[in-house]
mmCIF file of C-alpha atoms in Angstrom:
data_model
loop_
_atom_site.group_PDB
_atom_site.id
_atom_site.type_symbol
_atom_site.label_atom_id
_atom_site.label_comp_id
_atom_site.label_asym_id
_atom_site.label_seq_id
_atom_site.Cartn_x
_atom_site.Cartn_y
_atom_site.Cartn_z
ATOM 1 C CA MET A 1 -4.328 11.733 -24.269
ATOM 2 C CA SER A 2 -0.823 11.993 -24.264
ATOM 3 C CA THR A 3 2.053 10.690 -22.161
ATOM 4 C CA PRO A 4 4.308 13.450 -20.671
ATOM 5 C CA LEU A 5 7.504 13.944 -22.107
ATOM 6 C CA SER A 6 9.146 11.919 -19.121
ATOM 7 C CA VAL A 7 7.475 9.265 -17.217
ATOM 8 C CA ASP A 8 8.887 7.311 -14.294
ATOM 9 C CA ILE A 9 10.085 3.955 -14.889
ATOM 10 C CA PRO A 10 8.369 1.145 -13.113
ATOM 11 C CA THR A 11 10.884 -0.808 -11.037
ATOM 12 C CA ALA A 12 10.603 -3.836 -8.873
ATOM 13 C CA MET A 13 10.886 -4.090 -5.059
ATOM 14 C CA THR A 14 11.587 -6.943 -2.879
ATOM 15 C CA ILE A 15 9.811 -6.371 0.410
ATOM 16 C CA SER A 16 11.150 -8.165 3.490
ATOM 17 C CA ALA A 17 8.751 -9.125 6.157
ATOM 18 C CA GLN A 18 11.604 -8.673 8.609
ATOM 19 C CA GLY A 19 11.888 -5.022 7.457
ATOM 20 C CA GLY A 20 13.540 -3.517 4.541
ATOM 21 C CA ILE A 21 13.117 -3.047 0.649
ATOM 22 C CA ASP A 22 15.606 -4.224 -2.107
ATOM 23 C CA GLY A 23 15.110 -1.343 -4.573
ATOM 24 C CA HIS A 24 14.723 1.264 -1.818
ATOM 25 C CA SER A 25 15.763 4.735 -2.836
ATOM 26 C CA ARG A 26 16.292 6.040 0.617
ATOM 27 C CA ARG A 27 17.046 4.669 4.066
ATOM 28 C CA TYR A 28 16.820 6.490 7.472
ATOM 29 C CA GLU A 29 17.539 5.430 10.981
ATOM 30 C CA LYS A 30 16.660 6.888 14.252
ATOM 31 C CA VAL A 31 18.680 6.326 17.258
ATOM 32 C CA LEU A 32 17.923 6.372 20.965
ATOM 33 C CA GLY A 33 19.634 9.817 21.058
ATOM 34 C CA ASP A 34 17.204 11.313 18.463
ATOM 35 C CA MET A 35 14.199 10.518 20.936
ATOM 36 C CA SER A 36 14.826 13.179 23.587
ATOM 37 C CA GLY A 37 11.489 14.502 24.616
ATOM 38 C CA VAL A 38 9.405 12.003 22.958
ATOM 39 C CA TYR A 39 8.871 9.582 26.077
ATOM 40 C CA ARG A 40 6.864 10.962 29.073
ATOM 41 C CA ASP A 41 9.538 9.296 31.602
ATOM 42 C CA GLU A 42 12.667 11.242 30.521
ATOM 43 C CA ALA A 43 14.754 9.870 33.420
ATOM 44 C CA ALA A 44 13.886 6.362 31.911
ATOM 45 C CA TRP A 45 14.892 7.363 28.525
ATOM 46 C CA GLN A 46 18.079 8.825 29.927
ATOM 47 C CA ALA A 47 18.957 5.950 31.769
ATOM 48 C CA ALA A 48 18.419 3.920 28.346
ATOM 49 C CA VAL A 49 20.848 6.285 26.932
ATOM 50 C CA THR A 50 23.297 6.071 29.537
ATOM 51 C CA GLU A 51 23.169 2.087 29.567
ATOM 52 C CA ARG A 52 23.018 1.454 25.886
ATOM 53 C CA GLY A 53 24.515 4.537 24.157
ATOM 54 C CA ASP A 54 22.735 7.324 22.299
ATOM 55 C CA SER A 55 23.862 5.926 18.966
ATOM 56 C CA GLU A 56 21.456 2.626 19.499
ATOM 57 C CA LEU A 57 19.353 2.086 16.628
ATOM 58 C CA VAL A 58 15.656 2.223 17.656
ATOM 59 C CA TYR A 59 13.802 2.356 14.364
ATOM 60 C CA TRP A 60 14.574 2.581 10.619
ATOM 61 C CA VAL A 61 12.671 3.402 7.451
ATOM 62 C CA ASP A 62 13.424 1.957 3.986
ATOM 63 C CA ASP A 63 11.329 3.764 1.345
ATOM 64 C CA GLN A 64 10.993 3.898 -2.597
ATOM 65 C CA ARG A 65 10.161 7.387 -3.942
ATOM 66 C CA TYR A 66 10.908 8.334 -7.323
ATOM 67 C CA GLN A 67 9.294 11.918 -7.691
ATOM 68 C CA GLU A 68 7.428 14.435 -5.296
ATOM 69 C CA GLY A 69 4.600 15.405 -7.677
ATOM 70 C CA PRO A 70 0.996 14.804 -7.324
ATOM 71 C CA GLY A 71 -0.298 11.486 -8.078
ATOM 72 C CA ALA A 72 3.085 9.705 -6.921
ATOM 73 C CA LEU A 73 3.255 7.384 -3.892
ATOM 74 C CA ILE A 74 5.826 6.543 -1.672
ATOM 75 C CA VAL A 75 6.173 2.878 -0.403
ATOM 76 C CA GLY A 76 8.192 1.679 2.437
ATOM 77 C CA THR A 77 8.595 -0.285 5.472
ATOM 78 C CA SER A 78 8.896 0.897 8.985
ATOM 79 C CA THR A 79 10.971 -1.095 11.452
ATOM 80 C CA LEU A 80 10.346 -0.241 15.075
ATOM 81 C CA LEU A 81 12.713 -2.297 17.675
ATOM 82 C CA PRO A 82 10.904 -3.270 20.892
ATOM 83 C CA GLY A 83 11.470 -1.704 24.267
ATOM 84 C CA CYS A 84 9.937 0.313 27.046
ATOM 85 C CA TYR A 85 10.863 3.729 28.862
ATOM 86 C CA GLY A 86 9.262 3.677 32.040
ATOM 87 C CA ASP A 87 5.911 1.826 31.578
ATOM 88 C CA GLU A 88 5.767 3.373 27.842
ATOM 89 C CA PHE A 89 6.116 1.093 24.977
ATOM 90 C CA ALA A 90 8.751 1.933 22.159
ATOM 91 C CA LEU A 91 7.299 4.282 19.420
ATOM 92 C CA THR A 92 8.012 6.376 16.417
ATOM 93 C CA ARG A 93 7.847 10.257 16.717
ATOM 94 C CA GLY A 94 4.618 10.532 14.875
ATOM 95 C CA HIS A 95 3.063 12.935 12.481
ATOM 96 C CA LEU A 96 0.354 14.608 10.916
ATOM 97 C CA HIS A 97 0.537 15.061 6.872
ATOM 98 C CA ALA A 98 1.495 18.621 6.082
ATOM 99 C CA ILE A 99 -1.193 18.267 3.496
ATOM 100 C CA ALA A 100 -3.432 17.042 6.152
ATOM 101 C CA ASP A 101 -6.227 15.290 4.178
ATOM 102 C CA ARG A 102 -3.599 12.711 2.775
ATOM 103 C CA ALA A 103 -4.290 9.099 4.188
ATOM 104 C CA GLU A 104 -1.711 6.597 4.719
ATOM 105 C CA LEU A 105 -1.949 2.727 4.559
ATOM 106 C CA TYR A 106 -0.210 0.804 7.241
ATOM 107 C CA HIS A 107 -0.075 -3.140 6.591
ATOM 108 C CA CYS A 108 1.669 -5.110 9.591
ATOM 109 C CA LEU A 109 4.132 -7.779 8.037
ATOM 110 C CA SER A 110 5.701 -8.903 11.474
ATOM 111 C CA GLY A 111 5.495 -8.241 15.059
ATOM 112 C CA HIS A 112 2.790 -6.888 17.112
ATOM 113 C CA GLY A 113 1.983 -3.159 17.344
ATOM 114 C CA VAL A 114 -0.542 -0.399 17.819
ATOM 115 C CA MET A 115 -1.421 2.403 15.631
ATOM 116 C CA LEU A 116 -2.096 5.353 17.677
ATOM 117 C CA LEU A 117 -4.323 7.811 16.242
ATOM 118 C CA GLU A 118 -5.560 11.443 17.219
ATOM 119 C CA THR A 119 -7.184 14.212 15.609
ATOM 120 C CA VAL A 120 -6.504 17.909 16.488
ATOM 121 C CA ASP A 121 -9.898 18.310 17.807
ATOM 122 C CA GLY A 122 -9.448 15.342 20.227
ATOM 123 C CA GLN A 123 -10.876 12.192 18.775
ATOM 124 C CA SER A 124 -8.729 9.120 19.477
ATOM 125 C CA ALA A 125 -8.418 5.571 18.169
ATOM 126 C CA ALA A 126 -5.742 2.843 18.647
ATOM 127 C CA ILE A 127 -5.562 0.040 16.355
ATOM 128 C CA GLU A 128 -3.705 -3.190 16.969
ATOM 129 C CA LEU A 129 -1.767 -4.608 14.215
ATOM 130 C CA THR A 130 -0.343 -8.122 13.974
ATOM 131 C CA PRO A 131 0.740 -9.782 10.720
ATOM 132 C CA GLY A 132 -1.804 -9.377 8.004
ATOM 133 C CA LYS A 133 -3.702 -6.628 9.936
ATOM 134 C CA ALA A 134 -3.686 -3.175 8.155
ATOM 135 C CA VAL A 135 -5.108 0.354 8.774
ATOM 136 C CA ASN A 136 -6.003 3.052 6.000
ATOM 137 C CA VAL A 137 -5.279 5.859 8.181
ATOM 138 C CA PRO A 138 -7.797 8.678 6.866
ATOM 139 C CA GLY A 139 -6.548 12.284 6.357
ATOM 140 C CA HIS A 140 -6.423 14.636 9.277
ATOM 141 C CA TRP A 141 -5.377 11.834 11.709
ATOM 142 C CA ILE A 142 -2.142 12.310 13.677
ATOM 143 C CA HIS A 143 -0.649 8.837 14.036
ATOM 144 C CA ARG A 144 2.393 7.115 15.543
ATOM 145 C CA SER A 145 3.450 3.415 15.591
ATOM 146 C CA VAL A 146 3.976 1.687 18.891
ATOM 147 C CA ASN A 147 5.726 -1.757 19.463
ATOM 148 C CA VAL A 148 3.908 -3.655 22.280
ATOM 149 C CA GLY A 149 5.653 -7.026 21.460
ATOM 150 C CA ASP A 150 9.145 -8.294 22.016
ATOM 151 C CA GLU A 151 10.082 -8.584 18.234
ATOM 152 C CA PRO A 152 10.518 -5.924 15.559
ATOM 153 C CA PHE A 153 7.271 -4.377 14.574
ATOM 154 C CA VAL A 154 7.374 -4.270 10.624
ATOM 155 C CA THR A 155 4.771 -2.233 8.637
ATOM 156 C CA LEU A 156 4.528 -1.709 4.853
ATOM 157 C CA PHE A 157 3.388 1.848 4.308
ATOM 158 C CA CYS A 158 2.049 3.648 1.469
ATOM 159 C CA TYR A 159 1.088 7.430 0.976
ATOM 160 C CA ALA A 160 0.823 10.236 -1.363
ATOM 161 C CA ALA A 161 4.543 11.608 -2.395
ATOM 162 C CA ASP A 162 3.203 15.395 -1.821
ATOM 163 C CA ALA A 163 1.702 14.578 1.909
ATOM 164 C CA GLY A 164 4.795 15.742 3.735
ATOM 165 C CA GLN A 165 5.214 15.342 7.472
ATOM 166 C CA ASN A 166 4.281 17.695 10.474
ATOM 167 C CA TYR A 167 6.444 16.276 13.541
ATOM 168 C CA ASP A 168 6.209 19.244 15.713
ATOM 169 C CA ILE A 169 2.523 19.066 16.318
ATOM 170 C CA ILE A 170 2.996 16.429 18.796
ATOM 171 C CA ALA A 171 5.940 17.777 20.460
ATOM 172 C CA ASN A 172 3.957 21.210 20.866
ATOM 173 C CA ALA A 173 1.290 19.609 22.327
ATOM 174 C CA GLY A 174 3.352 17.710 25.239
ATOM 175 C CA GLY A 175 3.034 14.582 23.451
ATOM 176 C CA MET A 176 -0.042 12.751 22.180
ATOM 177 C CA LYS A 177 -3.220 12.763 24.281
ATOM 178 C CA ASN A 178 -2.859 9.032 25.237
ATOM 179 C CA LEU A 179 0.117 6.844 25.961
ATOM 180 C CA VAL A 180 0.209 3.267 25.314
ATOM 181 C CA VAL A 181 1.648 1.598 28.462
ATOM 182 C CA VAL A 182 2.384 -1.883 29.986
ATOM 183 C CA ASP A 183 -0.582 -3.304 31.339
ATOM 184 C CA GLY A 184 0.059 -6.973 32.726
ATOM 185 C CA ASP A 185 1.151 -8.919 29.618
ATOM 186 C CA GLY A 186 -0.563 -6.456 27.390
ATOM 187 C CA TRP A 187 -1.004 -2.886 26.820
ATOM 188 C CA ALA A 188 -3.556 -0.314 27.549
ATOM 189 C CA LEU A 189 -4.077 3.382 26.696
ATOM 190 C CA THR A 190 -3.984 5.967 29.500
ATOM 191 C CA PRO A 191 -4.282 9.630 29.243
ATOM 192 C CA ASN A 192 -0.963 11.695 29.175
ATOM 193 C CA PRO A 193 -1.208 14.165 31.981
ATOM 194 C CA ASP A 194 1.311 16.535 29.976
ATOM 195 C CA HIS A 195 -0.819 16.825 26.941
ATOM 196 C CA THR A 196 -2.037 20.515 26.502
ATOM 197 C CA GLY A 197 -4.484 19.788 23.338
ATOM 198 C CA TYR A 198 -3.174 20.505 19.857
ATOM 199 C CA SER A 199 -2.770 23.902 18.957
ATOM 200 C CA ALA A 200 -4.992 25.280 16.284
ATOM 201 C CA MET B 1 -4.611 24.127 12.051
ATOM 202 C CA SER B 2 -8.147 22.567 12.214
ATOM 203 C CA THR B 3 -10.088 19.158 11.879
ATOM 204 C CA PRO B 4 -12.789 19.088 9.483
ATOM 205 C CA LEU B 5 -16.172 18.870 10.987
ATOM 206 C CA SER B 6 -16.658 15.454 9.883
ATOM 207 C CA VAL B 7 -13.416 13.007 9.598
ATOM 208 C CA ASP B 8 -13.418 9.513 8.631
ATOM 209 C CA ILE B 9 -12.889 6.746 11.361
ATOM 210 C CA PRO B 10 -10.038 4.623 10.876
ATOM 211 C CA THR B 11 -10.935 0.835 11.069
ATOM 212 C CA ALA B 12 -8.907 -2.332 10.976
ATOM 213 C CA MET B 13 -8.547 -4.572 8.075
ATOM 214 C CA THR B 14 -7.312 -8.237 8.009
ATOM 215 C CA ILE B 15 -5.793 -8.933 4.504
ATOM 216 C CA SER B 16 -5.737 -12.603 3.621
ATOM 217 C CA ALA B 17 -2.423 -13.720 1.577
ATOM 218 C CA GLN B 18 -5.086 -15.960 -0.238
ATOM 219 C CA GLY B 19 -7.197 -12.937 -1.222
ATOM 220 C CA GLY B 20 -9.963 -11.265 0.590
ATOM 221 C CA ILE B 21 -10.262 -8.437 3.182
ATOM 222 C CA ASP B 22 -12.166 -8.636 6.366
ATOM 223 C CA GLY B 23 -13.477 -5.018 6.555
ATOM 224 C CA HIS B 24 -13.835 -4.393 3.151
ATOM 225 C CA SER B 25 -16.361 -1.976 1.948
ATOM 226 C CA ARG B 26 -16.968 -3.319 -1.618
ATOM 227 C CA ARG B 27 -16.502 -6.784 -3.467
ATOM 228 C CA TYR B 28 -16.697 -7.467 -7.186
ATOM 229 C CA GLU B 29 -16.335 -10.492 -9.319
ATOM 230 C CA LYS B 30 -15.673 -10.968 -12.946
ATOM 231 C CA VAL B 31 -16.627 -14.008 -14.763
ATOM 232 C CA LEU B 32 -15.539 -15.604 -17.632
ATOM 233 C CA GLY B 33 -18.725 -14.145 -19.700
ATOM 234 C CA ASP B 34 -17.107 -10.652 -18.686
ATOM 235 C CA MET B 35 -13.987 -11.328 -20.678
ATOM 236 C CA SER B 36 -15.354 -11.309 -24.137
ATOM 237 C CA GLY B 37 -12.914 -9.383 -26.444
ATOM 238 C CA VAL B 38 -10.278 -9.516 -23.932
ATOM 239 C CA TYR B 39 -8.123 -12.262 -25.181
ATOM 240 C CA ARG B 40 -6.642 -12.370 -28.569
ATOM 241 C CA ASP B 41 -7.879 -15.882 -29.272
ATOM 242 C CA GLU B 42 -11.395 -15.326 -29.199
ATOM 243 C CA ALA B 43 -12.281 -19.140 -30.234
ATOM 244 C CA ALA B 44 -10.285 -20.229 -27.301
ATOM 245 C CA TRP B 45 -12.072 -17.892 -24.856
ATOM 246 C CA GLN B 46 -15.496 -19.243 -26.336
ATOM 247 C CA ALA B 47 -14.403 -22.688 -26.076
ATOM 248 C CA ALA B 48 -13.722 -22.105 -22.246
ATOM 249 C CA VAL B 49 -17.089 -20.422 -22.028
ATOM 250 C CA THR B 50 -18.679 -23.554 -23.771
ATOM 251 C CA GLU B 51 -16.630 -25.913 -21.355
ATOM 252 C CA ARG B 52 -16.974 -24.164 -18.145
ATOM 253 C CA GLY B 53 -19.974 -21.670 -18.539
ATOM 254 C CA ASP B 54 -19.990 -18.048 -18.587
ATOM 255 C CA SER B 55 -20.619 -17.593 -14.789
ATOM 256 C CA GLU B 56 -17.175 -19.160 -13.851
ATOM 257 C CA LEU B 57 -15.386 -16.793 -11.483
ATOM 258 C CA VAL B 58 -12.133 -15.692 -13.128
ATOM 259 C CA TYR B 59 -10.985 -12.903 -10.824
ATOM 260 C CA TRP B 60 -12.174 -10.980 -7.644
ATOM 261 C CA VAL B 61 -11.475 -8.010 -5.758
ATOM 262 C CA ASP B 62 -12.233 -6.725 -2.304
ATOM 263 C CA ASP B 63 -11.456 -3.194 -1.208
ATOM 264 C CA GLN B 64 -11.966 -0.651 1.296
ATOM 265 C CA ARG B 65 -12.862 2.796 0.404
ATOM 266 C CA TYR B 66 -14.841 5.302 2.776
ATOM 267 C CA GLN B 67 -14.742 8.291 0.519
ATOM 268 C CA GLU B 68 -13.832 9.616 -3.096
ATOM 269 C CA GLY B 69 -12.108 12.989 -2.066
ATOM 270 C CA PRO B 70 -8.603 13.950 -2.569
ATOM 271 C CA GLY B 71 -6.228 12.380 -0.330
ATOM 272 C CA ALA B 72 -7.927 9.435 0.586
ATOM 273 C CA LEU B 73 -6.490 5.995 -0.522
ATOM 274 C CA ILE B 74 -8.332 2.801 -1.611
ATOM 275 C CA VAL B 75 -6.843 -0.338 -0.136
ATOM 276 C CA GLY B 76 -7.693 -3.911 -1.709
ATOM 277 C CA THR B 77 -6.869 -7.145 -2.777
ATOM 278 C CA SER B 78 -7.029 -8.565 -6.335
ATOM 279 C CA THR B 79 -7.213 -12.184 -6.897
ATOM 280 C CA LEU B 80 -6.849 -13.635 -10.193
ATOM 281 C CA LEU B 81 -7.185 -17.250 -11.026
ATOM 282 C CA PRO B 82 -4.901 -19.099 -13.225
ATOM 283 C CA GLY B 83 -5.831 -20.374 -16.746
ATOM 284 C CA CYS B 84 -4.793 -20.068 -20.524
ATOM 285 C CA TYR B 85 -6.670 -19.038 -23.469
ATOM 286 C CA GLY B 86 -4.689 -20.140 -26.474
ATOM 287 C CA ASP B 87 -1.269 -19.337 -25.420
ATOM 288 C CA GLU B 88 -2.184 -16.274 -23.350
ATOM 289 C CA PHE B 89 -2.314 -16.375 -19.811
ATOM 290 C CA ALA B 90 -5.105 -15.353 -17.537
ATOM 291 C CA LEU B 91 -5.405 -11.522 -17.012
ATOM 292 C CA THR B 92 -7.352 -8.753 -15.872
ATOM 293 C CA ARG B 93 -8.982 -6.036 -18.079
ATOM 294 C CA GLY B 94 -6.389 -3.678 -17.090
ATOM 295 C CA HIS B 95 -6.634 0.234 -16.964
ATOM 296 C CA LEU B 96 -5.028 3.820 -17.034
ATOM 297 C CA HIS B 97 -6.041 5.973 -14.381
ATOM 298 C CA ALA B 98 -8.900 8.404 -15.542
ATOM 299 C CA ILE B 99 -6.578 10.807 -13.641
ATOM 300 C CA ALA B 100 -3.566 9.609 -15.322
ATOM 301 C CA ASP B 101 -0.781 10.810 -13.101
ATOM 302 C CA ARG B 102 -2.062 8.679 -10.170
ATOM 303 C CA ALA B 103 0.117 5.882 -9.282
ATOM 304 C CA GLU B 104 -0.713 2.305 -7.862
ATOM 305 C CA LEU B 105 1.053 0.079 -5.284
ATOM 306 C CA TYR B 106 0.784 -3.573 -6.148
ATOM 307 C CA HIS B 107 2.427 -5.977 -3.477
ATOM 308 C CA CYS B 108 2.243 -9.876 -4.078
ATOM 309 C CA LEU B 109 0.929 -11.881 -1.558
ATOM 310 C CA SER B 110 0.952 -15.367 -3.107
ATOM 311 C CA GLY B 111 0.945 -16.773 -6.484
ATOM 312 C CA HIS B 112 3.191 -15.687 -9.381
ATOM 313 C CA GLY B 113 2.307 -13.215 -11.910
ATOM 314 C CA VAL B 114 3.393 -10.396 -14.156
ATOM 315 C CA MET B 115 2.464 -6.786 -13.985
ATOM 316 C CA LEU B 116 2.466 -5.849 -17.636
ATOM 317 C CA LEU B 117 2.703 -2.131 -18.056
ATOM 318 C CA GLU B 118 2.601 0.481 -21.259
ATOM 319 C CA THR B 119 2.337 3.964 -22.001
ATOM 320 C CA VAL B 120 0.247 5.867 -24.612
ATOM 321 C CA ASP B 121 3.469 6.731 -26.552
ATOM 322 C CA GLY B 122 4.690 3.202 -26.761
ATOM 323 C CA GLN B 123 6.703 2.564 -23.774
ATOM 324 C CA SER B 124 6.463 -0.987 -22.363
ATOM 325 C CA ALA B 125 7.729 -2.747 -19.098
ATOM 326 C CA ALA B 126 6.774 -6.243 -17.473
ATOM 327 C CA ILE B 127 7.549 -6.834 -13.787
ATOM 328 C CA GLU B 128 7.474 -10.401 -12.244
ATOM 329 C CA LEU B 129 5.706 -10.621 -9.039
ATOM 330 C CA THR B 130 6.084 -13.602 -6.602
ATOM 331 C CA PRO B 131 5.343 -13.280 -2.756
ATOM 332 C CA GLY B 132 7.098 -10.218 -1.211
ATOM 333 C CA LYS B 133 7.832 -8.645 -4.737
ATOM 334 C CA ALA B 134 6.060 -5.495 -5.453
ATOM 335 C CA VAL B 135 5.893 -2.625 -8.008
ATOM 336 C CA ASN B 136 4.955 1.216 -7.334
ATOM 337 C CA VAL B 137 3.319 1.627 -10.836
ATOM 338 C CA PRO B 138 3.970 5.476 -11.547
ATOM 339 C CA GLY B 139 1.246 7.752 -13.163
ATOM 340 C CA HIS B 140 0.713 7.279 -16.937
ATOM 341 C CA TRP B 141 1.190 3.525 -17.173
ATOM 342 C CA ILE B 142 -1.581 1.537 -18.385
ATOM 343 C CA HIS B 143 -1.315 -1.831 -16.364
ATOM 344 C CA ARG B 144 -2.822 -5.087 -16.001
ATOM 345 C CA SER B 145 -2.190 -8.120 -13.843
ATOM 346 C CA VAL B 146 -1.299 -11.490 -15.534
ATOM 347 C CA ASN B 147 -1.520 -14.875 -13.558
ATOM 348 C CA VAL B 148 1.690 -16.919 -15.211
ATOM 349 C CA GLY B 149 1.473 -19.347 -12.394
ATOM 350 C CA ASP B 150 -0.831 -22.309 -11.454
ATOM 351 C CA GLU B 151 -2.247 -20.845 -8.119
ATOM 352 C CA PRO B 152 -4.305 -17.706 -7.713
ATOM 353 C CA PHE B 153 -2.128 -14.559 -8.179
ATOM 354 C CA VAL B 154 -2.919 -12.256 -5.241
ATOM 355 C CA THR B 155 -1.935 -8.811 -4.643
ATOM 356 C CA LEU B 156 -2.457 -5.968 -2.527
ATOM 357 C CA PHE B 157 -3.170 -2.719 -4.188
ATOM 358 C CA CYS B 158 -3.163 0.822 -2.766
ATOM 359 C CA TYR B 159 -4.116 4.085 -4.950
ATOM 360 C CA ALA B 160 -5.716 7.434 -4.611
ATOM 361 C CA ALA B 161 -9.268 7.324 -4.295
ATOM 362 C CA ASP B 162 -9.965 10.009 -6.911
ATOM 363 C CA ALA B 163 -7.947 8.363 -9.470
ATOM 364 C CA GLY B 164 -10.558 6.497 -11.278
ATOM 365 C CA GLN B 165 -10.097 3.925 -14.359
ATOM 366 C CA ASN B 166 -10.187 4.305 -17.842
ATOM 367 C CA TYR B 167 -10.803 0.533 -19.045
ATOM 368 C CA ASP B 168 -11.623 1.724 -22.782
ATOM 369 C CA ILE B 169 -8.010 2.710 -23.526
ATOM 370 C CA ILE B 170 -6.916 -1.029 -24.178
ATOM 371 C CA ALA B 171 -10.294 -2.191 -25.862
ATOM 372 C CA ASN B 172 -10.038 0.693 -28.384
ATOM 373 C CA ALA B 173 -6.378 -0.181 -29.064
ATOM 374 C CA GLY B 174 -7.121 -3.765 -30.138
ATOM 375 C CA GLY B 175 -5.589 -4.862 -26.831
ATOM 376 C CA MET B 176 -2.034 -4.059 -25.073
ATOM 377 C CA LYS B 177 0.969 -3.863 -27.249
ATOM 378 C CA ASN B 178 2.483 -7.045 -25.885
ATOM 379 C CA LEU B 179 0.871 -10.408 -24.802
ATOM 380 C CA VAL B 180 1.910 -12.549 -22.056
ATOM 381 C CA VAL B 181 2.128 -16.003 -23.619
ATOM 382 C CA VAL B 182 3.232 -19.553 -22.339
ATOM 383 C CA ASP B 183 6.907 -20.106 -23.218
ATOM 384 C CA GLY B 184 7.859 -23.769 -22.121
ATOM 385 C CA ASP B 185 7.516 -23.770 -18.577
ATOM 386 C CA GLY B 186 7.713 -20.218 -18.320
ATOM 387 C CA TRP B 187 6.361 -16.741 -19.715
ATOM 388 C CA ALA B 188 7.284 -14.706 -22.491
ATOM 389 C CA LEU B 189 6.249 -11.441 -24.111
ATOM 390 C CA THR B 190 5.269 -11.452 -27.552
ATOM 391 C CA PRO B 191 3.989 -8.470 -29.818
ATOM 392 C CA ASN B 192 0.034 -8.334 -30.179
ATOM 393 C CA PRO B 193 -0.516 -8.043 -33.939
ATOM 394 C CA ASP B 194 -3.945 -6.547 -33.464
ATOM 395 C CA HIS B 195 -2.464 -3.800 -31.496
ATOM 396 C CA THR B 196 -3.353 -0.475 -32.979
ATOM 397 C CA GLY B 197 -1.536 1.903 -30.750
ATOM 398 C CA TYR B 198 -3.238 3.889 -28.188
ATOM 399 C CA SER B 199 -5.459 6.815 -29.487
ATOM 400 C CA ALA B 200 -4.277 10.172 -28.459
#
């Protein structure tokens, strides 16, 4: 048994329940203008852009990644701001891992959200997340975060560094099969009439 | 692109900051009698067994595991009770992953601990953990949790389901290279004179 010539050095992180990691190696931000085509009610999204500007922050991600090789893990926080576009709650673009069998942990640190999950062959699930709740998303599930509350929805995530993301799978299917919509004071799933099925 | 004939179903977990997961698939407990040979001061450990009994709980782990295949993640909590054996703080057995390049996230939920880390070729690190602090242990690092506080030290962990554990590597080396010992009101690292080096 031997150690490789070069190993990664363990480093501390400080994870904020309000989102963000001291010790992150990367931060990216998504603004309203990046969300073209993501919400079913394009007119509602366009009205929001007109009112709030296309550079308004809608979600941001901090992560710590030290290498992309097999065995490494990426750890981060996702902070999704609240909002509605038509009757659809604010959401992330969503993805399937490029290496589809790679799982991902999401552990809610604050806020109130839903993890919306679908398989290419039409299975569907939705897991409600509040602080302390978590879901270990198995491989082969397309997944997206939805904020159904009125505060930022913050999750700690962890996934294999080699997993990669396929974002096009949702766009190419006319969106996910289900929408997460306003339902009284809560949320509900409703079928997305524009969904064409995921392409094989 | 296709979904396998059988995919794992996403299930919710509730993670307690005091340790434990509602929705765990496995729980294991370590008692004082299991810790024979782990502490350098064997007499101090033996005295504790005599005083408190060999069946006294010293740490326990809940985890959620749904398959062992590549890509899957195991998520759990580790709850390490406080204590001292001679001047050594309470600790877990520690391990290197059987597939040594597999990383592991530890996110402190409560208490005050140290992640003690060593490589087979003699590198060493110690990362102090309090609530909100985390360490993404890279591959090739032998690691163990140490409770340097007086409350249970609870971490959320996440690692690849295929990683496995090599526990013997520490026992076969006369313990880890460093000990985490009482130092006034705090803790310090001190060399372990019994450490023989890790066998190649």
